[in-house]
Tab-separated table of C-alpha atoms and ligand atoms in Angstrom:
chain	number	residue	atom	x	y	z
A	1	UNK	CA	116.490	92.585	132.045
A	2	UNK	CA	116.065	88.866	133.672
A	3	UNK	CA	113.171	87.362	134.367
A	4	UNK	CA	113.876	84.309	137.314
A	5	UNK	CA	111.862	80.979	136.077
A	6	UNK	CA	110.859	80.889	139.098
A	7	UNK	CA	106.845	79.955	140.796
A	8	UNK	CA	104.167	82.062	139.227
A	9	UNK	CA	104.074	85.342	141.930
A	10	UNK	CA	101.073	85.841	143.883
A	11	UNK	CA	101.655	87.843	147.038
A	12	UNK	CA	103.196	90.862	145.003
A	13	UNK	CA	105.076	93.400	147.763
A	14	UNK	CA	107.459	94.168	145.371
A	15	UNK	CA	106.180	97.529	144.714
A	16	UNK	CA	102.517	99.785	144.401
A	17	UNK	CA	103.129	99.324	140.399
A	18	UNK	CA	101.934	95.949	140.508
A	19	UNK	CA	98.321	96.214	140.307
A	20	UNK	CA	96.401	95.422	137.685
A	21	UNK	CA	93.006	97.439	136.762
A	22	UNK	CA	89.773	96.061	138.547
A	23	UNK	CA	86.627	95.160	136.905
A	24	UNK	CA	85.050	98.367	137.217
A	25	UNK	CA	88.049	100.199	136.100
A	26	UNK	CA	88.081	98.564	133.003
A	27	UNK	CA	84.389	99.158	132.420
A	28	UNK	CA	84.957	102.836	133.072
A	29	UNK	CA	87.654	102.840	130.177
A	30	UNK	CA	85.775	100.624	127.519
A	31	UNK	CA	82.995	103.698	128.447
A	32	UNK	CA	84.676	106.938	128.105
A	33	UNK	CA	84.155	109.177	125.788
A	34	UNK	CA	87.051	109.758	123.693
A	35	UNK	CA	88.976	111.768	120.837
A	36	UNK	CA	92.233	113.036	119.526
A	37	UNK	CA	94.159	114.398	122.550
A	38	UNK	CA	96.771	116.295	120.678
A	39	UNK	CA	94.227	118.150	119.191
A	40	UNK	CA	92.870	118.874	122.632
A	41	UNK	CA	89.785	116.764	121.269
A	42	UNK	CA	89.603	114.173	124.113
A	43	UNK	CA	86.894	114.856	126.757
A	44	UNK	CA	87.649	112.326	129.302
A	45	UNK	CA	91.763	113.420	129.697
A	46	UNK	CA	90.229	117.094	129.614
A	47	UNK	CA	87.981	116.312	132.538
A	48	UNK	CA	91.032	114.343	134.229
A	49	UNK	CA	92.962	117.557	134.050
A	50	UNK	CA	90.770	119.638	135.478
A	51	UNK	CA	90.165	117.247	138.158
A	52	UNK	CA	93.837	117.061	139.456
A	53	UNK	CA	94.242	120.538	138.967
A	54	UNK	CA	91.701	121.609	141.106
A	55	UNK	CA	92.821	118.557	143.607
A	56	UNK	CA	96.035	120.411	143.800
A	57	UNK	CA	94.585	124.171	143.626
A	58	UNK	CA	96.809	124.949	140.286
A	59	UNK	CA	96.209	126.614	137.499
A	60	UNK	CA	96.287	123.657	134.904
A	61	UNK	CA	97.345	120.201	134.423
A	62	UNK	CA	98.484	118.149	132.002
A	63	UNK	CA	98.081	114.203	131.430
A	64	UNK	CA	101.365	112.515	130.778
A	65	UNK	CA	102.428	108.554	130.788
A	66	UNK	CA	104.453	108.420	133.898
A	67	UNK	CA	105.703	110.455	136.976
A	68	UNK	CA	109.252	110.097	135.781
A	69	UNK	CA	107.762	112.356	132.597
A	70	UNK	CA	106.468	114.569	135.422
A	71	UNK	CA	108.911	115.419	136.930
A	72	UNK	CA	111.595	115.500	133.944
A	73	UNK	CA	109.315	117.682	132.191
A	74	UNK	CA	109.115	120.172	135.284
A	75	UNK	CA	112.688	120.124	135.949
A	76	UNK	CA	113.503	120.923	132.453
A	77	UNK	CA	111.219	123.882	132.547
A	78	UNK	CA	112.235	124.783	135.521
A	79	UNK	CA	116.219	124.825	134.824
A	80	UNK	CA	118.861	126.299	132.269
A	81	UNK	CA	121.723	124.304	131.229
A	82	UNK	CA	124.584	124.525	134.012
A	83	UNK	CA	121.639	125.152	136.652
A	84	UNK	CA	121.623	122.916	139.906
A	85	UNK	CA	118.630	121.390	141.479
A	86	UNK	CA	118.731	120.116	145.289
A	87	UNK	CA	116.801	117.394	146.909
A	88	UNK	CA	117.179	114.480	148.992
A	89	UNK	CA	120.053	112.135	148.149
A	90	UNK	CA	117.344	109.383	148.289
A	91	UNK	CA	115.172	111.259	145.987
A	92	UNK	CA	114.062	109.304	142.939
A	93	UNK	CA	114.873	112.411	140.284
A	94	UNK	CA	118.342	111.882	141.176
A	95	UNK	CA	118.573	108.047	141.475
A	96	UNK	CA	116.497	106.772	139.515
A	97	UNK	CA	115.384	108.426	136.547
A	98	UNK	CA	118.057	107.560	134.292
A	99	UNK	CA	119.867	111.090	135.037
A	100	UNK	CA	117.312	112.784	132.705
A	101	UNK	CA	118.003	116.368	134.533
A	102	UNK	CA	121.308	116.050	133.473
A	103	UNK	CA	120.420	114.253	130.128
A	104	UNK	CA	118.098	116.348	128.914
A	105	UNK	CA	117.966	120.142	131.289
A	106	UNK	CA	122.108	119.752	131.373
A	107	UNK	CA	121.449	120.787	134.901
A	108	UNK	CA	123.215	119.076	138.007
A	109	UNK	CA	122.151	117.584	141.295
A	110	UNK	CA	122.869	118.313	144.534
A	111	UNK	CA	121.948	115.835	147.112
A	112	UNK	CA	121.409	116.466	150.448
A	113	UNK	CA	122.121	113.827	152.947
A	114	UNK	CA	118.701	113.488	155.512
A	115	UNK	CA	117.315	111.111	157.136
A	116	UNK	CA	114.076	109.568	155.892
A	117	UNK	CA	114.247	111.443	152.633
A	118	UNK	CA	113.045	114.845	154.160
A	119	UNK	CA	115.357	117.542	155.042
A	120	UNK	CA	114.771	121.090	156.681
A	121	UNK	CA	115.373	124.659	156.032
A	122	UNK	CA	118.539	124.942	157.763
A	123	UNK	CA	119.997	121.970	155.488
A	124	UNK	CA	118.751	123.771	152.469
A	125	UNK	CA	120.027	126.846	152.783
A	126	UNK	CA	123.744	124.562	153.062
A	127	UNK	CA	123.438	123.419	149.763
A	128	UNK	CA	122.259	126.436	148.298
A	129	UNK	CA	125.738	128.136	146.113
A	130	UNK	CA	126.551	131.673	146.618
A	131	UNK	CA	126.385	133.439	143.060
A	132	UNK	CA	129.776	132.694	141.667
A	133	UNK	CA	130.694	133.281	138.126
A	134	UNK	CA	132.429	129.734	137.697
A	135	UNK	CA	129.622	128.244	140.452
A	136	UNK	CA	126.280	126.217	139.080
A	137	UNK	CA	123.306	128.729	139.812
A	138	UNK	CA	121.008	126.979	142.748
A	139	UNK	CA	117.862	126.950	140.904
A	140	UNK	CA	115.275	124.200	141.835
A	141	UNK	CA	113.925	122.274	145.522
A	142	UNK	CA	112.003	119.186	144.991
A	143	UNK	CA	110.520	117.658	147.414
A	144	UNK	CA	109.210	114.079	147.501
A	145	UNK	CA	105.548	113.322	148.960
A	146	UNK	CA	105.380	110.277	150.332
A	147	UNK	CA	109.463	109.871	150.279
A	148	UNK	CA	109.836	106.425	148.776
A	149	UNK	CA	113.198	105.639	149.924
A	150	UNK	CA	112.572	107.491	152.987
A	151	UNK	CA	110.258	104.448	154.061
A	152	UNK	CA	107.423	106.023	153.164
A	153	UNK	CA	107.704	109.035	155.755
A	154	UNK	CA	105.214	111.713	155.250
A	155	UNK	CA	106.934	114.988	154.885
A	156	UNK	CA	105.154	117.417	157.794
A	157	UNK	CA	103.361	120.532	156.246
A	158	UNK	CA	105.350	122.488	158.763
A	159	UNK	CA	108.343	121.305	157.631
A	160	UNK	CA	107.127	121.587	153.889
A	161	UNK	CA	106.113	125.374	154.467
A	162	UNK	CA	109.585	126.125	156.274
A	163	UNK	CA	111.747	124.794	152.813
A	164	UNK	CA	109.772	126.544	150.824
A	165	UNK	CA	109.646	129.365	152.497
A	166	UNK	CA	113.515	129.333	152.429
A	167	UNK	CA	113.741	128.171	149.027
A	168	UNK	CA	111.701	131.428	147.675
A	169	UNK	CA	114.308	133.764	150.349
A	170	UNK	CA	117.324	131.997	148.062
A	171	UNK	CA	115.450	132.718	144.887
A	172	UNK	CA	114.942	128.977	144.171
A	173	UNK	CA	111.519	127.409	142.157
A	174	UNK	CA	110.144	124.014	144.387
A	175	UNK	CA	108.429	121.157	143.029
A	176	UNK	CA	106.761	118.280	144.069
A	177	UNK	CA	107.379	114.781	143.140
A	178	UNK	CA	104.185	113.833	144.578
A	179	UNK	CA	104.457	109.831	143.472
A	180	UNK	CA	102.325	109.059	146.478
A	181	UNK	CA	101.095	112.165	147.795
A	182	UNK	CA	97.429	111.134	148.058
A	183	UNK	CA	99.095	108.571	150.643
A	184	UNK	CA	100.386	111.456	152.456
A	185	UNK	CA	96.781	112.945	152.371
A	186	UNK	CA	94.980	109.450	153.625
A	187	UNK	CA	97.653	109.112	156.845
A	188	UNK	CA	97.261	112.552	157.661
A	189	UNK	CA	93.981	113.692	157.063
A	190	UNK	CA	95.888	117.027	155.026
A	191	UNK	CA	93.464	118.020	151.988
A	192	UNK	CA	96.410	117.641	148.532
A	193	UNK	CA	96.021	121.605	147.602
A	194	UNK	CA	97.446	122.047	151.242
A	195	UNK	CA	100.259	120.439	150.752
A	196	UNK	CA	100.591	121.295	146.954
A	197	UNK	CA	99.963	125.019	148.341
A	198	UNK	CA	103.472	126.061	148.718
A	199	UNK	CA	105.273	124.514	145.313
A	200	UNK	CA	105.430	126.272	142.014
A	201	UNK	CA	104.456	122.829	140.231
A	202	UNK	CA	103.535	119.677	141.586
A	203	UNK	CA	102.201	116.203	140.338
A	204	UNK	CA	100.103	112.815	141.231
A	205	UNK	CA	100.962	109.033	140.162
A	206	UNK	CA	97.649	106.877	138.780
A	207	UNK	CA	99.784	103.668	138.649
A	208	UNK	CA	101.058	103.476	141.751
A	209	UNK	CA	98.227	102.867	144.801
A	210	UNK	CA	95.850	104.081	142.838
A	211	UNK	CA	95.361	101.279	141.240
A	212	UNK	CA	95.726	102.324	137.218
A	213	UNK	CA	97.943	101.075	134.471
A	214	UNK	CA	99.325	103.707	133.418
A	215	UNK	CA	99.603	107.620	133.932
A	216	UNK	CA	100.335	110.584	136.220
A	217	UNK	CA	99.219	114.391	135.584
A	218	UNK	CA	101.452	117.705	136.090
A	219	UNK	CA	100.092	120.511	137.302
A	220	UNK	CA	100.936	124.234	137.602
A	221	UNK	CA	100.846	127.813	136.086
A	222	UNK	CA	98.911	128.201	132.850
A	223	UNK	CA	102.031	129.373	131.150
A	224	UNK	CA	104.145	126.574	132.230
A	225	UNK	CA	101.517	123.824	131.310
A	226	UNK	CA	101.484	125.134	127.876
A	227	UNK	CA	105.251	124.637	128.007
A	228	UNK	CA	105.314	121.027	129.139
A	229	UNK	CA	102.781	120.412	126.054
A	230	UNK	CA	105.716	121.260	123.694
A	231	UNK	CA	108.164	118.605	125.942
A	232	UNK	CA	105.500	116.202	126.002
A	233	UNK	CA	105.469	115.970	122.351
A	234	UNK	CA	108.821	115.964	121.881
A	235	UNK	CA	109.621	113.123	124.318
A	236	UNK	CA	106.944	111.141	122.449
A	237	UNK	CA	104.333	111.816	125.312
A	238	UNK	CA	102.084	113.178	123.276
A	239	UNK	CA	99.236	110.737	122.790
A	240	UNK	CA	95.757	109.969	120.602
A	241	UNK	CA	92.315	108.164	122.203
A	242	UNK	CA	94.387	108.842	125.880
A	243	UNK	CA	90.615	109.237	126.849
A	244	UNK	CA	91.053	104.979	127.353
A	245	UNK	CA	93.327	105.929	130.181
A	246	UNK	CA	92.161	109.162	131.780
A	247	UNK	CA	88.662	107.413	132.540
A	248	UNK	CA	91.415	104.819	134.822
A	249	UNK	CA	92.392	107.923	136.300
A	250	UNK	CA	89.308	109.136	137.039
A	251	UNK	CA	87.471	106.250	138.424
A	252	UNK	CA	90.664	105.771	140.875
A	253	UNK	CA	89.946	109.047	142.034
A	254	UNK	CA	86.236	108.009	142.917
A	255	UNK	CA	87.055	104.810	144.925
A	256	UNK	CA	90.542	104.251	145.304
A	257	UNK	CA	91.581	107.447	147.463
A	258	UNK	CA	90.181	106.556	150.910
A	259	UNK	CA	90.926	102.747	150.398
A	260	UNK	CA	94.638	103.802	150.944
A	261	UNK	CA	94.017	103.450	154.408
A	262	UNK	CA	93.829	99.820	153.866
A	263	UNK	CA	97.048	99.771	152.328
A	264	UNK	CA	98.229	101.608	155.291
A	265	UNK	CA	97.159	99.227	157.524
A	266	UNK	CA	98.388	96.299	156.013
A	267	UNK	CA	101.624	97.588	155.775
A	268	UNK	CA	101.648	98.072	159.801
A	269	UNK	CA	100.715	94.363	160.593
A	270	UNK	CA	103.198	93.023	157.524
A	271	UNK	CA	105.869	95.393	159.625
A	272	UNK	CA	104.944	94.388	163.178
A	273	UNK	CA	105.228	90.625	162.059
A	274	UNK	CA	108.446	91.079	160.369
A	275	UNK	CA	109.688	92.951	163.291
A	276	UNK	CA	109.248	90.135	165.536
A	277	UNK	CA	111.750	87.960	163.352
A	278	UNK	CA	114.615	87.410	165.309
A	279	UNK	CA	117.280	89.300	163.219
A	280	UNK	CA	114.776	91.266	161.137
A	281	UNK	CA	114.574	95.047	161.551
A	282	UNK	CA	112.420	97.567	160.448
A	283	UNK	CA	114.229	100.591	158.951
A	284	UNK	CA	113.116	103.273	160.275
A	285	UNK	CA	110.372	101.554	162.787
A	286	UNK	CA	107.610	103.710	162.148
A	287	UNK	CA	105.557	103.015	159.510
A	288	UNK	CA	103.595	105.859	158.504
A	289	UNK	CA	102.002	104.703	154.816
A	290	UNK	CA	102.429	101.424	152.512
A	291	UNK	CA	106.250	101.345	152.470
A	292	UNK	CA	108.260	98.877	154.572
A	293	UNK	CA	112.374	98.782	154.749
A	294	UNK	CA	113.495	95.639	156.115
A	295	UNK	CA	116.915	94.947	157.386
A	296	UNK	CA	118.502	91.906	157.772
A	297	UNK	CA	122.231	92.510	158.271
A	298	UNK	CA	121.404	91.286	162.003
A	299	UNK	CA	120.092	87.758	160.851
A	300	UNK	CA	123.051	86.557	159.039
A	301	UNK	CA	121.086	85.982	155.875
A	302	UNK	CA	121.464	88.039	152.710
A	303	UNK	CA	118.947	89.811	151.046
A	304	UNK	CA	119.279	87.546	147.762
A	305	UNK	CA	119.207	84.468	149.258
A	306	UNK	CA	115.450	85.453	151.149
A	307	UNK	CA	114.157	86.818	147.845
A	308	UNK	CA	115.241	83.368	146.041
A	309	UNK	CA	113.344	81.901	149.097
A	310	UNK	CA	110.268	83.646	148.994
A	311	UNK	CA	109.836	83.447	144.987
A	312	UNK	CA	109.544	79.559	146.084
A	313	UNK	CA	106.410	80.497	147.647
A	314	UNK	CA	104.893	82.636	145.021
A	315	UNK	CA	106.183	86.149	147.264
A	316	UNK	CA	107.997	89.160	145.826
A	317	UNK	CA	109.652	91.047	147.923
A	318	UNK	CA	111.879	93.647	146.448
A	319	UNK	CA	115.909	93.678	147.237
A	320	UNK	CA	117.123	97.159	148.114
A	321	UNK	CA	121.104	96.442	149.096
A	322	UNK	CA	122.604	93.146	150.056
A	323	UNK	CA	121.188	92.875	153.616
A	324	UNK	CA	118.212	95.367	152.719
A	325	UNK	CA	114.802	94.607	151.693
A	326	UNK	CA	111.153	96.668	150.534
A	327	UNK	CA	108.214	95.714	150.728
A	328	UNK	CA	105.151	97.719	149.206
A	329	UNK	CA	101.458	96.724	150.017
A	330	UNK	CA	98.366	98.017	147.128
A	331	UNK	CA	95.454	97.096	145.580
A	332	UNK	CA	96.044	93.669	144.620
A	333	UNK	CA	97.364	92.981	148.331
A	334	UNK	CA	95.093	91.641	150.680
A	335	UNK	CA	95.819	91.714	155.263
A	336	UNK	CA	95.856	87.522	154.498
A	337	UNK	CA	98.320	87.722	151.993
A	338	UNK	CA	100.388	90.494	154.040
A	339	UNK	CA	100.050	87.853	156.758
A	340	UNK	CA	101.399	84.955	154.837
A	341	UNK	CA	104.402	86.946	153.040
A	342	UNK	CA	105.203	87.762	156.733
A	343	UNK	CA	105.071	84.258	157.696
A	344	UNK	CA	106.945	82.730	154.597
A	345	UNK	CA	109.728	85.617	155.333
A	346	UNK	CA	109.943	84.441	158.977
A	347	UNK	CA	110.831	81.174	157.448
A	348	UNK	CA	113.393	82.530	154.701
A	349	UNK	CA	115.058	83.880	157.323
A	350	UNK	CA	115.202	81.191	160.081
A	351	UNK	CA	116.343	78.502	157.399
A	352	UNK	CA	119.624	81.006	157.847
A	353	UNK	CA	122.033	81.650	155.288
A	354	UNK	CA	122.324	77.994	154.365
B	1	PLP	C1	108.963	108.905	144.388
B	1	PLP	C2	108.793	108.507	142.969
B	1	PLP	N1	108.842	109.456	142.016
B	1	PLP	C3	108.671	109.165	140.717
B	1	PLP	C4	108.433	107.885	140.317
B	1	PLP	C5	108.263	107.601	138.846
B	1	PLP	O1	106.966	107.245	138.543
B	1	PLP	P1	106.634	106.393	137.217
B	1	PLP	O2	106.945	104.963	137.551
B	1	PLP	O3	105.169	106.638	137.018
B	1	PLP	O4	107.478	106.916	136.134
B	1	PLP	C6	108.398	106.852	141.261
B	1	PLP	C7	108.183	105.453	140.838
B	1	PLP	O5	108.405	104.525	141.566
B	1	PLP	C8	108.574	107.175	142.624
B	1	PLP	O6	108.552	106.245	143.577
């Protein structure tokens, strides 16, 4: 990986990820009570469990290091070798976690094309395989809550309820990738066990808008929560004082949930600004939570060059494809500095492709 030598960044859009933990947070974990978490000895990431599975009305839950260890635990327990799993073809198990379900479940994708990341019954039941002896065996839905490529969309509890429902009539398990599903749960107003209702297992992100360095919790059946234990020692998951990090977890919980709504907002006036640049569209136009896809194809200026433009100024703003852009407001993001990275991209982009 390269790191540009460029100005020190200070208006961070480049993604949720890029918060650090507050005063308070860090209080909370020099605090906690701790112990031995592999030998189920640590009272704060026991409390943390409990916590997120009740938030998501499962039976268990169990604290892991990342989402991507979320969902490739799930999708290995959830598969056989030769198995197929279907989601969005924007969906981040398929593009961008290092083709683990094929790595390590020897199970294949199938992508469905869809608009904003979220796809119906109808489309489902397309991709689903008739049993065929020489035919992968459909096994697995995920769906992804808030879809990240999908610009953030919020997938609809109707529409939610309908895949599933479909998914169980073709015999299929459904997860949920639920990265940023208390964002979902801020711009809607729809309580997390609702929308975790319907899927077998589903899971939250601490270190995305919640604020936290590190960690995301599975949750699901007893049975299969006991299973992911064994994975999550054998991917090297398996941790000691984790207590240190579960009392992040848990303090985001308390007073980082409802502040989404900030993030939300921020995100609206950073798109309506950005929409007024001659050249600049938003992609798609409604913003519905912290994630905005700009597109610049109309400007004349490349996605590189505006990204070399705005480190100048201290402004990350991620590069998606070579006219597209994403930008990601948090935490650490304030509605001046959303103002200001609006402003200096107006300017990246009128100094033209130079
Ligand atoms: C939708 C989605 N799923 C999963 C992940 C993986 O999460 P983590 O970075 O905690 O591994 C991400 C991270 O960006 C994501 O956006």
């Amino acid at each position: 990986m390269t790191h540009s030598p460029a100005v020190r960044v200070t208006i961070d859009l480049g993604s949720d990820t890029a918060t650090r933990p507050t005063a308070a947070m860090l209080a909370a974990m020099t605090t906690a009570p701790v112990g031995d978490e592999q030998l189920g000895e640590d009272p704060t990431t026991a409390a943390l469990e409990a916590r997120v599975a009740d938030l998501l009305g499962k039976e268990a839950a169990l604290f892991l290091p990342s989402g991507t260890m979320c969902n490739q635990i799930a999708l290995v327990l959830h598969t056989r070798p030769g198995d197929e799993v279907i989601c969005a073809d924007s969906a981040h198990v398929y593009g961008s976690e290092g083709a683990g379900v094929a790595v390590l479940g020897g199970a294949l994708v199938r992508p469905i094309a869809c608009a904003r990341g979220i796809f119906g019954p109808d489309q489902l039941s397309a991709a689903v395989r008739r049993p065929k002896m020489r035919s992968p065996r459909s096994r697995l839905v995920v769906m992804e809550q808030t879809a990240n490529r999908g610009g953030g969309a919020v997938w609809p509890l109707a529409t939610i309820a309908a895949v599933a429902a479909r998914a169980r009539e073709h015999g299929l398990a459904v997860h949920m990738d639920g990265a940023r599903l208390l964002n979902a749960c801020v711009a809607s107003g729809i309580a997390a066990r609702d929308y975790a209702r319907p899927f077998d297992t589903a899971w939250v992100d601490f270190s995305k808008g919640l604020g936290c360095p590190v960690g995301a919790v599975l949750a699901g059946p007893r049975d299969f929560i006991q299973d992911a234990w064994v994975w999550k020692h054998r991917l090297g998951g398996a941790l000691r004082q984790s207590g240190v990090l579960a009392a992040a977890c848990l303090h985001a919980l308390d007073h980082h949930v409802e502040r989404l709504a900030e993030d939300h907002e921020n995100a609206r006036i950073f798109a309506a600004r950005a929409a007024a640049i001659p050249g600049v569209r938003i992609d798609p136009p409604e913003v519905e939570t912290n994630i905005v896809f700009l597109d610049l194809a109309a400007s004349g200026v490349d996605a590189a060059t505006v990204s070399a433009r705005l480190r100048q100024a201290g402004i990350r703003i991620m590069i998606e494809g070579p006219t597209r852009m994403r930008a990601v407001t948090h935490l650490d993001v304030s509605r001046a500095g959303v103002e200001k990275a609006a402003d200096a991209l107006a300017h990246a982009v009128e100094l033209g492709a130079g």
